Amino acid sequence: MSNDTNVMAPEALTESQIHKLAKKQVPLKKRVKHTAVTTVIYICCVLMAIVCLLPLWLLFVDATRATTQINQGMSLVPSRYLITNFNSLIEYDMPLVSAFFNSVLISFCSTALSLYFSTLTAYSFVAYRYKGQKVIWSIILILMMIPGQLSMIGFYKLVVDLGMYDTYWPLIIPAIAGPGAVFFFKQYFDANFSKEMVEAARIDGSSEFRTFNLVVLPTLAPALATNAIFGIVSSWNNYMGPLMLISSTEKYTFPMISQLIKTDRYSTDLGAMALAVFLTILPLLIVYACFSRFIIRGVAIGGGKE
Amino acid sequence: MMRHSENSVASEGVSGVGQLPETAEEQQPKKKKFRWKVDYYGILFIVPFFVVYAIFSLYPMIYSIALSLTDYEGFNRDIGLVGFVNFTWLATQPRFWQSLLNTVMIFCMNFVPQMLFALIFAAMFTGKTYKMRGKGAFKGIYYLPNILTATSVAVMFYTLFARPSGGLWQLLTHMGMSTDVNLYLMPWPSRIIIAFIQFWMWFGNSMITLSAGILGINPSVFEAAQLDGASQKDIFVHITLPLIKPIVVYSLVVSTLGGLQVFDIPYLFLSGGPALTDGRNATETVAVYIYKMAFTGDMRYNIASAASVYLFVICMIVSFVLFRITHSDELKEQKRMERRIAKRGGVA
């Protein structure tokens, strides 16, 4: 056991520490302690991973079992009723497919708008100098702190007055004015913006809009990608907006499916219900499987707080 | 008529906000010869943001505040100003105070363990002595719940804790809980489950934010401490913790603002509370209360607006106080670090 640590240690430590270790000729007691602590750390991490994954796994297993099986007791092994459950879901007329495409439409459009106009707004704070700029910037910072609940009732009334009730416009257009995204891009600009490039483009006779669209936007690619993922996910997960503003079932968004699942019509067929919930999670699981590294890096630099 | 006055207020608000520089620019040509400066494009570029914000956020906010002063209920067409009646009425409503209390309780039960665990795990993940493998995979697993749709998560946990078919309910009975217990009929277990769902969803986010904060600390600070013979524990308590305090407080502010507005999970989990008389509304948060007031039953828009104004004021006070604390802390911290560095002779 102690041999093991000896082999492990040089890999795991920095050079200066290796020298120190070699000098001290680490006593056996310390090495045993090191192994013990490492084991405890791994056990903690694995336990937490189980806490994070077990509910999802139980849900998936339930989705593959028949209702009678689910009532009999918990299981960690999938059964073979996945197809049966799926067929009964189709029988129930769950609007999964249309809701999926509705959500895709809303989240992609709103994110595209949000990205373009947030970068444009942030750009105006780094590329130009005008009177009152600092005041306007602090106003944007204050807007970030205002809770959305305050405007909820007024927003609903406004949408009804404008005749936009039960349409997607009120879910897409407000994305243009997202103070959080502006703040994110301003920070990115502060670290990466080169005024020389813009001035070179200006001397070459490029108009300001053209410069922004063709010269500045491409340099933002990494930040755009990070923000796009978070924008799409947060728009996808938005529940309160559609709940207030969408009334016809064929216009339901994906998160609203969950609310249908809880109604009596489905709640007797536990297997189909579990499958429906799992299906509402599935697209995000796939997205996460593809982009998890990217997403975690985004969270680490503070892009995930919205 | 009321609408008209609001409109003018809204547009005034905007011109006061966005076009302050432009008025100055309009006055110029009378005195000097007007020249379109390239910097004016900056003003042009922020116009879409502020126009959309004014229409879809600022105007609704003012509209909400105005509604809170009226008697607009249900399909009442005949609206009149009633002053602060709604606010005083709300202040006498035990259900409103209960919803506020529920929000705070659910937030505390979620946030305290979340931060504690996040700190412990961040310390383990960034520790120099006990370097571990598979960090990326663990981080990936911990963050996964955060990305899932809150409504799906709420329904998922609802089925998993349901009696008698839910997997987690059965797990609890295996661990010694009586099989007669229906968790959804009892106020405290329901609240704890909702807090647990929040914890489950946000632990990974906090942990990654804190680890990033720890990794962002200048490594030479740690090296200096190590050369001076500080133990791992000392380094964590006396160097890491004070240095990531701003990030902890930042998380506190963001989480508090989010926690005060939490809606999806309590609404879809038990739609506000166990259906029993004594435990009714035990999991109703302020946001759920506002939603129910406005869009169910009597559609009391005025009461809901007044409640949202209360919520807004509370959020503002909380974030102001918390930012005050961080700011003074940062100044103190900076001075302390300066003194330390001066003592040591300019390390870091």
XYZ file of C-alpha atoms in Angstrom:
654
model
C 0.000 0.000 0.000
C 2.764 2.365 0.954
C 4.666 1.351 -2.152
C 1.699 2.451 -4.139
C 1.872 5.992 -2.827
C 5.543 6.144 -3.586
C 4.833 5.439 -7.222
C 1.852 7.759 -7.313
C 3.474 10.679 -5.566
C 5.935 11.924 -8.191
C 3.228 12.130 -10.842
C 0.816 13.968 -8.626
C 3.046 16.638 -7.154
C 4.811 19.673 -8.480
C 8.564 19.607 -8.927
C 9.424 21.746 -5.956
C 7.348 19.477 -3.787
C 9.048 16.381 -5.140
C 12.379 17.813 -4.091
C 10.999 18.531 -0.683
C 9.615 15.005 -0.436
C 12.902 13.477 -1.446
C 14.722 15.528 1.168
C 12.415 14.593 3.953
C 12.234 10.878 3.004
C 8.536 10.863 3.875
C 7.883 8.636 6.894
C 5.603 5.635 6.479
C 2.927 7.085 8.755
C 2.509 10.087 6.507
C 2.318 7.979 3.388
C -0.415 5.803 4.907
C -2.287 8.935 5.889
C -1.967 10.248 2.344
C -3.471 7.090 0.880
C -6.255 7.103 3.444
C -7.193 10.725 2.765
C -7.147 10.144 -0.991
C -9.477 7.179 -0.576
C -11.883 9.201 1.562
C -11.903 11.978 -1.032
C -12.713 9.518 -3.801
C -15.500 7.959 -1.758
C -17.023 11.401 -1.113
C -16.851 12.292 -4.793
C -18.410 9.014 -5.880
C -21.193 9.348 -3.301
C -22.014 12.838 -4.536
C -21.952 11.598 -8.135
C -24.454 8.891 -7.137
C -26.702 11.521 -5.534
C -26.580 13.495 -8.775
C -27.229 10.571 -11.102
C -29.463 8.207 -9.112
C -32.727 10.148 -9.618
C -32.096 10.276 -13.366
C -31.283 6.588 -13.508
C -34.372 5.659 -11.460
C -36.467 7.717 -13.848
C -34.946 5.991 -16.861
C -35.511 2.555 -15.314
C -39.125 3.437 -14.540
C -39.556 4.526 -18.138
C -38.674 1.001 -19.257
C -41.004 -0.758 -16.806
C -44.694 -1.533 -16.790
C -46.965 0.195 -14.286
C -47.511 -3.015 -12.308
C -43.752 -3.462 -11.960
C -43.320 0.107 -10.766
C -45.998 -0.412 -8.135
C -44.308 -3.567 -6.896
C -41.045 -1.930 -5.962
C -37.933 -0.038 -6.934
C -35.433 -1.498 -9.331
C -32.041 -0.440 -10.637
C -32.173 -2.692 -13.692
C -34.083 -1.597 -16.806
C -36.972 -3.782 -17.894
C -38.282 -4.296 -21.421
C -41.464 -2.241 -21.635
C -39.906 0.831 -23.227
C -41.674 0.277 -26.549
C -45.004 -0.461 -24.851
C -44.758 2.748 -22.847
C -43.818 4.664 -25.953
C -46.818 3.302 -27.831
C -49.170 4.264 -25.038
C -47.676 7.757 -25.066
C -48.498 8.028 -28.761
C -52.011 6.786 -27.997
C -52.442 9.526 -25.405
C -51.679 12.151 -28.064
C -48.954 13.827 -26.065
C -47.837 16.796 -28.240
C -44.159 15.986 -27.728
C -42.952 16.524 -31.288
C -44.713 19.825 -31.921
C -43.659 21.116 -28.498
C -40.069 20.161 -29.282
C -40.028 22.148 -32.514
C -41.833 25.088 -30.922
C -39.147 25.242 -28.266
C -36.389 24.949 -30.858
C -37.899 27.840 -32.804
C -38.265 30.087 -29.758
C -34.910 29.370 -28.174
C -32.909 29.729 -31.409
C -34.606 32.941 -32.521
C -34.413 34.611 -29.134
C -30.789 33.594 -28.655
C -29.792 34.879 -32.090
C -31.423 38.242 -31.366
C -29.930 38.377 -27.909
C -26.420 37.641 -29.173
C -26.478 40.210 -31.954
C -27.959 43.099 -30.011
C -26.070 42.405 -26.776
C -22.746 42.432 -28.612
C -23.800 45.575 -30.467
C -24.677 47.315 -27.208
C -21.518 46.153 -25.475
C -19.475 47.217 -28.513
C -20.784 50.755 -28.263
C -19.253 51.000 -24.788
C -15.757 50.001 -25.842
C -15.424 51.354 -29.383
C -16.919 54.818 -28.956
C -16.744 57.678 -26.509
C -19.715 59.943 -25.955
C -21.232 62.012 -23.182
C -23.158 60.134 -20.532
C -21.629 56.796 -21.458
C -20.654 55.951 -17.897
C -24.101 56.833 -16.605
C -25.718 54.589 -19.204
C -23.362 51.774 -18.301
C -24.246 52.021 -14.622
C -27.923 52.019 -15.597
C -27.386 48.699 -17.385
C -25.707 47.339 -14.260
C -28.680 48.417 -12.158
C -31.100 46.806 -14.640
C -29.329 43.506 -13.992
C -30.469 43.571 -10.373
C -34.173 44.170 -11.023
C -36.182 40.990 -10.463
C -38.337 39.879 -13.387
C -41.356 39.303 -11.181
C -42.016 43.027 -10.911
C -42.862 43.380 -14.579
C -44.775 40.084 -14.784
C -48.355 41.326 -14.449
C -47.711 44.446 -16.542
C -45.989 42.346 -19.203
C -48.975 40.031 -19.407
C -51.350 42.994 -19.748
C -49.128 44.646 -22.375
C -48.972 41.457 -24.429
C -52.756 41.102 -24.320
C -53.199 44.763 -25.317
C -50.794 44.386 -28.232
C -52.710 41.345 -29.467
C -49.659 39.148 -29.018
C -51.318 36.746 -26.588
C -50.835 33.111 -27.623
C -48.054 34.019 -30.074
C -44.290 33.574 -29.738
C -43.354 37.240 -30.235
C -43.364 38.183 -26.537
C -41.103 35.207 -25.854
C -38.591 36.166 -28.562
C -38.356 39.943 -28.928
C -37.558 40.889 -25.299
C -34.326 38.876 -25.678
C -32.893 41.939 -27.466
C -32.690 43.745 -24.140
C -30.781 41.379 -21.861
C -28.563 43.341 -19.455
C -26.830 40.145 -18.307
C -25.621 39.277 -21.802
C -24.469 42.868 -22.415
C -22.467 42.707 -19.206
C -20.906 39.405 -20.243
C -19.827 40.715 -23.647
C -18.570 43.999 -22.223
C -16.282 42.012 -19.954
C -15.097 39.968 -22.883
C -14.444 43.138 -24.896
C -12.551 44.690 -22.005
C -10.097 41.808 -22.135
C -9.886 41.253 -25.893
C -10.855 44.355 -27.836
C -8.282 45.924 -30.133
C -9.115 49.419 -31.224
C -6.396 49.320 -33.906
C -8.297 46.723 -35.888
C -11.452 48.848 -35.951
C -9.484 51.942 -36.902
C -7.741 50.090 -39.699
C -11.131 49.032 -41.053
C -12.346 52.636 -40.764
C -9.385 53.951 -42.722
C -10.058 51.335 -45.373
C -13.454 52.962 -45.806
C -15.626 50.373 -44.114
C -18.826 51.747 -42.614
C -19.323 51.349 -38.868
C -22.052 48.709 -39.218
C -19.967 46.779 -41.698
C -16.980 46.908 -39.392
C -19.050 45.540 -36.560
C -20.655 42.789 -38.606
C -17.640 41.626 -40.573
C -14.622 42.531 -38.470
C -15.672 42.606 -34.827
C -18.305 39.857 -34.646
C -16.024 37.082 -35.961
C -13.418 37.865 -33.302
C -16.070 37.236 -30.666
C -16.661 33.621 -31.717
C -15.618 31.932 -28.449
C -17.684 34.276 -26.296
C -20.616 34.010 -28.690
C -20.523 30.222 -28.533
C -20.450 30.174 -24.739
C -23.256 32.660 -24.440
C -25.275 30.943 -27.160
C -25.355 27.666 -25.264
C -26.462 29.314 -22.053
C -28.966 31.474 -23.919
C -30.512 28.518 -25.706
C -30.674 26.422 -22.551
C -32.189 29.175 -20.422
C -34.732 30.057 -23.099
C -35.506 26.367 -23.533
C -36.057 25.966 -19.799
C -38.213 29.057 -19.458
C -41.532 27.983 -18.005
C -43.253 30.978 -16.474
C -43.339 33.024 -19.688
C -45.066 30.427 -21.884
C -47.284 29.422 -18.962
C -48.658 32.965 -18.794
C -48.747 33.715 -22.500
C -49.504 30.516 -24.413
C -52.929 28.932 -24.179
C -53.436 26.581 -27.139
C -52.020 23.100 -26.741
C -50.469 22.966 -30.199
C -48.333 25.993 -29.313
C -47.081 24.494 -26.047
C -43.346 24.627 -25.435
C -41.343 21.669 -24.205
C -41.285 22.506 -20.473
C -45.075 22.835 -20.553
C -45.310 19.126 -21.384
C -44.332 18.415 -17.793
C -47.476 20.142 -16.653
C -49.596 17.937 -18.931
C -47.905 14.865 -17.525
C -49.182 15.608 -14.046
C -52.825 15.768 -15.108
C -55.058 12.781 -14.345
C -55.175 11.539 -17.881
C -51.599 10.355 -17.738
C -50.928 9.844 -14.062
C -52.444 6.362 -13.866
C -49.999 4.943 -16.395
C -46.826 5.343 -14.353
C -44.505 3.819 -16.940
C -45.688 6.114 -19.720
C -45.534 9.073 -17.329
C -41.923 8.305 -16.415
C -41.076 7.934 -20.091
C -42.680 11.288 -20.909
C -40.673 13.031 -18.177
C -37.532 11.314 -19.379
C -38.210 12.441 -22.942
C -38.529 16.056 -21.789
C -35.062 15.748 -20.258
C -33.486 13.793 -23.127
C -32.678 16.686 -25.546
C -30.774 18.489 -22.813
C -28.930 15.306 -21.859
C -27.804 14.987 -25.476
C -26.759 18.640 -25.673
C -24.897 18.249 -22.410
C -23.135 15.102 -23.598
C -21.816 17.053 -26.602
C -20.889 20.330 -24.948
C -20.259 19.547 -21.291
C -16.591 20.618 -21.306
C -17.535 23.829 -22.981
C -20.434 24.482 -20.620
C -18.366 23.850 -17.509
C -15.692 26.233 -18.738
C -18.446 28.788 -19.328
C -19.720 28.384 -15.773
C -16.184 28.786 -14.460
C -15.766 32.144 -16.191
C -19.153 33.302 -14.955
C -21.231 32.901 -18.100
C -23.662 30.566 -16.423
C -25.176 33.028 -14.009
C -28.236 34.413 -15.668
C -56.774 57.799 -19.496
C -54.584 56.195 -16.926
C -52.813 54.362 -19.687
C -51.966 57.586 -21.425
C -50.267 59.069 -18.402
C -48.250 55.891 -17.931
C -47.176 56.004 -21.511
C -45.799 59.460 -21.177
C -44.031 58.489 -17.954
C -42.485 55.525 -19.708
C -41.276 57.494 -22.684
C -39.937 60.232 -20.448
C -38.085 57.628 -18.472
C -36.468 56.376 -21.627
C -35.445 59.694 -23.026
C -33.992 60.490 -19.631
C -32.062 57.253 -19.793
C -30.937 56.692 -23.315
C -30.928 59.980 -25.085
C -29.269 62.259 -22.624
C -26.251 62.641 -24.891
C -28.408 63.162 -27.948
C -30.078 66.287 -26.601
C -26.670 67.749 -26.077
C -25.842 66.821 -29.620
C -28.984 68.487 -30.988
C -28.133 71.767 -29.328
C -24.682 71.843 -30.833
C -25.540 72.592 -34.462
C -27.198 75.889 -33.539
C -23.966 77.235 -32.147
C -21.353 75.364 -34.153
C -21.520 73.809 -37.546
C -22.919 70.304 -37.016
C -20.533 67.501 -37.779
C -21.557 63.873 -37.529
C -18.899 62.401 -35.317
C -18.076 58.735 -35.660
C -18.649 58.313 -31.917
C -22.353 58.988 -32.400
C -22.617 55.493 -33.840
C -22.134 54.374 -30.243
C -25.407 56.054 -29.347
C -27.077 54.558 -32.395
C -25.940 51.079 -31.384
C -27.516 51.169 -27.938
C -30.859 52.438 -29.212
C -32.368 48.967 -29.956
C -31.488 47.740 -26.483
C -33.108 50.656 -24.724
C -36.154 50.817 -26.980
C -36.932 47.134 -26.439
C -36.152 47.420 -22.751
C -38.459 50.398 -22.427
C -41.324 48.616 -24.168
C -41.014 45.115 -22.760
C -39.540 45.719 -19.319
C -39.735 49.306 -18.151
C -43.299 49.945 -19.302
C -44.590 46.651 -17.796
C -42.851 47.521 -14.537
C -44.516 50.914 -14.366
C -47.772 49.287 -15.446
C -47.466 46.766 -12.600
C -46.728 49.464 -10.067
C -49.679 51.476 -11.351
C -51.966 48.413 -11.192
C -50.989 47.875 -7.582
C -52.626 51.218 -6.777
C -55.939 50.365 -8.473
C -58.886 48.060 -7.836
C -58.418 46.098 -11.074
C -59.757 42.594 -10.471
C -61.015 39.881 -12.784
C -62.997 41.337 -15.676
C -63.628 44.637 -13.983
C -63.626 47.313 -16.686
C -64.264 50.188 -14.356
C -60.846 50.841 -12.894
C -60.149 53.458 -10.281
C -57.223 54.498 -8.174
C -57.492 53.317 -4.607
C -54.116 54.339 -3.222
C -52.225 51.978 -0.949
C -55.211 49.858 0.055
C -53.775 46.760 -1.663
C -50.492 47.105 0.185
C -52.109 47.456 3.589
C -54.489 44.598 2.784
C -51.569 42.366 1.801
C -49.708 43.242 4.980
C -52.603 41.817 7.001
C -52.712 38.576 4.991
C -51.181 35.650 6.884
C -50.987 33.727 3.607
C -48.720 36.374 2.062
C -46.393 36.397 5.068
C -46.442 32.607 5.063
C -45.355 32.595 1.412
C -42.513 34.972 2.215
C -41.480 32.806 5.146
C -41.676 29.667 2.970
C -39.450 31.294 0.372
C -36.852 32.199 2.976
C -37.003 28.784 4.652
C -36.677 26.875 1.385
C -33.831 29.148 0.344
C -31.906 28.699 3.600
C -32.392 24.926 3.678
C -31.012 24.826 0.150
C -28.301 27.459 0.227
C -26.464 26.693 3.476
C -25.768 23.015 2.744
C -25.156 23.859 -0.910
C -22.391 26.341 -0.079
C -20.898 24.074 2.594
C -20.719 21.082 0.269
C -19.540 23.249 -2.597
C -16.707 24.630 -0.466
C -15.647 21.181 0.729
C -15.688 19.740 -2.770
C -13.978 22.759 -4.286
C -11.237 22.383 -1.671
C -10.867 18.694 -2.516
C -10.779 19.354 -6.241
C -8.182 22.096 -6.074
C -6.014 20.651 -3.281
C -2.332 20.391 -4.219
C -1.321 17.530 -1.919
C -4.170 15.186 -2.723
C -4.334 15.465 -6.427
C -7.071 13.306 -7.898
C -7.944 11.809 -11.253
C -11.187 12.157 -13.152
C -11.889 15.699 -11.964
C -13.431 16.624 -15.309
C -15.836 13.688 -15.201
C -16.905 14.461 -11.639
C -17.446 18.127 -12.450
C -19.469 17.100 -15.492
C -21.694 14.863 -13.381
C -22.187 17.474 -10.663
C -23.154 20.188 -13.099
C -25.550 18.028 -15.122
C -28.685 18.621 -12.973
C -28.304 22.378 -13.368
C -28.913 22.298 -17.091
C -32.107 20.230 -16.938
C -35.507 21.864 -17.256
C -36.701 22.773 -13.760
C -40.254 21.711 -14.535
C -39.174 18.258 -15.693
C -36.994 17.946 -12.617
C -39.938 18.874 -10.390
C -42.182 16.275 -12.006
C -39.371 13.713 -11.907
C -38.900 14.128 -8.169
C -42.653 14.197 -7.724
C -42.927 10.716 -9.228
C -39.845 9.478 -7.379
C -41.077 10.565 -3.942
C -44.710 9.547 -4.563
C -46.234 6.881 -2.353
C -46.111 3.979 -2.936
C -44.559 3.733 -6.389
C -41.699 6.257 -6.240
C -38.169 4.882 -6.190
C -36.814 7.396 -3.684
C -39.848 6.926 -1.433
C -39.079 3.206 -1.389
C -35.438 3.960 -0.684
C -36.506 6.023 2.337
C -38.725 3.197 3.609
C -35.812 0.794 3.254
C -33.822 3.189 5.387
C -36.404 2.977 8.160
C -39.237 5.337 7.253
C -42.711 3.994 8.021
C -44.556 2.793 4.925
C -47.692 4.685 5.977
C -46.009 8.024 5.451
C -47.189 10.084 2.522
C -44.591 12.839 2.272
C -46.837 15.092 0.223
C -49.368 15.496 3.008
C -46.877 16.922 5.462
C -45.597 20.526 5.339
C -42.012 20.032 6.486
C -41.070 17.000 4.390
C -42.531 18.737 1.333
C -40.462 21.833 2.015
C -37.347 19.775 2.633
C -37.834 17.876 -0.632
C -38.187 21.150 -2.551
C -35.060 22.506 -0.868
C -33.321 19.248 -1.744
C -34.320 19.576 -5.401
C -32.872 23.086 -5.430
C -29.713 21.784 -3.792
C -29.521 18.972 -6.302
C -29.825 21.404 -9.186
C -27.435 24.118 -7.969
C -24.687 22.288 -6.106
C -22.604 21.724 -9.244
C -22.866 25.339 -10.296
C -21.651 26.637 -6.917
C -18.906 24.066 -6.765
C -17.537 24.978 -10.189
C -17.758 28.704 -9.476
C -15.877 28.281 -6.208
C -13.227 26.011 -7.739
C -12.706 28.561 -10.488
C -12.273 31.188 -7.796
C -9.712 29.086 -5.944
C -7.836 28.297 -9.154
C -7.826 32.007 -9.955
C -5.802 32.822 -6.854
C -2.201 33.604 -7.708
C -0.300 30.321 -7.156
C 2.707 32.138 -5.735
C 0.613 33.002 -2.671
C 0.238 29.289 -1.952
C 3.880 28.591 -2.728
C 4.994 31.310 -0.353
C 2.792 29.869 2.370
C 4.103 26.386 1.716
C 7.706 27.546 1.879
C 6.898 29.167 5.189
C 5.752 25.756 6.383
C 2.002 26.290 6.528
C -0.099 23.101 6.619
C -2.820 22.392 4.049
C -5.481 23.173 6.647
C -3.853 26.497 7.538
C -3.554 27.419 3.882
C -7.239 26.672 3.297
C -8.489 28.535 6.373
C -6.162 31.530 6.273
C -5.482 32.023 2.564
C -8.042 30.301 0.353
C -11.143 31.187 2.345
C -10.436 34.916 2.759
C -9.432 35.225 -0.889
C -12.553 33.586 -2.305
C -14.874 35.430 0.066
C -15.906 37.911 -2.666
C -16.977 35.000 -4.871
C -18.924 33.428 -2.017
C -20.718 36.710 -1.377
C -21.356 37.166 -5.093
C -22.905 33.691 -5.215
C -24.895 34.643 -2.143
C -26.318 37.733 -3.868
C -27.166 35.930 -7.103
C -28.627 32.927 -5.293
C -30.645 35.088 -2.926
C -32.176 37.049 -5.785
C -32.879 33.771 -7.608
C -34.138 32.108 -4.435
C -36.582 34.913 -3.672
C -38.130 34.470 -7.116
C -38.195 30.679 -7.257
C -41.309 29.546 -9.102
C -41.005 26.505 -11.379
C -40.213 23.813 -8.846
C -42.643 24.706 -6.036
C -45.380 25.417 -8.577
C -45.111 22.117 -10.402
C -44.122 19.991 -7.424
C -47.192 20.447 -5.235
C -48.512 23.682 -6.769
C -47.960 25.507 -3.532
C -48.483 22.996 -0.826
C -49.896 19.836 0.638
C -53.642 19.782 0.063
C -54.425 19.259 3.739
C -56.035 22.053 5.708
C -53.326 22.438 8.335
C -50.465 22.234 5.861
C -52.033 24.197 3.037
C -49.666 26.586 1.235
C -46.689 25.205 3.130
C -44.557 25.244 -0.030
C -46.073 28.332 -1.628
C -43.348 30.833 -2.469
C -43.962 34.516 -3.160
C -43.703 33.986 -6.918
C -46.254 31.158 -6.783
C -48.504 33.365 -4.653
C -48.278 36.188 -7.205
C -49.004 33.829 -10.076
C -51.964 32.229 -8.330
C -53.397 35.604 -7.352
C -53.183 36.961 -10.882
C -54.012 33.993 -13.086
C -56.253 31.696 -11.076
C -59.486 32.140 -9.175
C -60.554 35.767 -8.937
C -57.656 37.106 -11.062
C -56.748 39.777 -8.554
C -54.225 41.673 -10.661
C -54.054 44.519 -8.167
C -53.092 42.272 -5.254
C -50.607 40.341 -7.379
C -48.988 43.597 -8.514
C -48.770 44.868 -4.959
C -47.118 41.595 -3.932
C -44.629 41.907 -6.791
C -43.810 45.462 -5.690
C -43.149 44.128 -2.183
C -40.940 41.420 -3.672
C -39.078 44.005 -5.727
C -38.440 46.188 -2.673
C -37.216 43.192 -0.687
C -34.878 42.146 -3.514
C -33.480 45.661 -3.802
C -32.861 45.941 -0.059
C -31.238 42.509 0.075
C -28.912 43.132 -2.852
C -28.040 46.621 -1.602
C -27.170 45.331 1.866
C -25.197 42.380 0.527
C -23.249 44.547 -1.897
C -22.519 47.011 0.887
C -21.091 44.150 2.929
C -18.937 42.850 0.069
C -17.633 46.235 -0.775
C -16.482 47.040 2.753
C -15.079 43.513 2.967
C -13.123 43.963 -0.214
C -11.574 47.175 1.042
C -10.642 45.565 4.346
C -9.295 42.529 2.542
C -7.194 44.658 0.259
C -5.686 46.539 3.172
C -4.988 43.321 5.029
C -3.287 41.827 1.984
C -1.240 44.971 1.487
C -0.054 44.795 5.057
C 0.819 41.118 4.698
C 2.725 41.725 1.515
C 4.554 44.686 3.033
C 5.586 42.507 5.972
C 6.856 39.746 3.766
C 8.642 42.091 1.443
C 6.616 41.973 -1.743
C 5.699 38.378 -2.472
C 2.775 38.052 -4.917
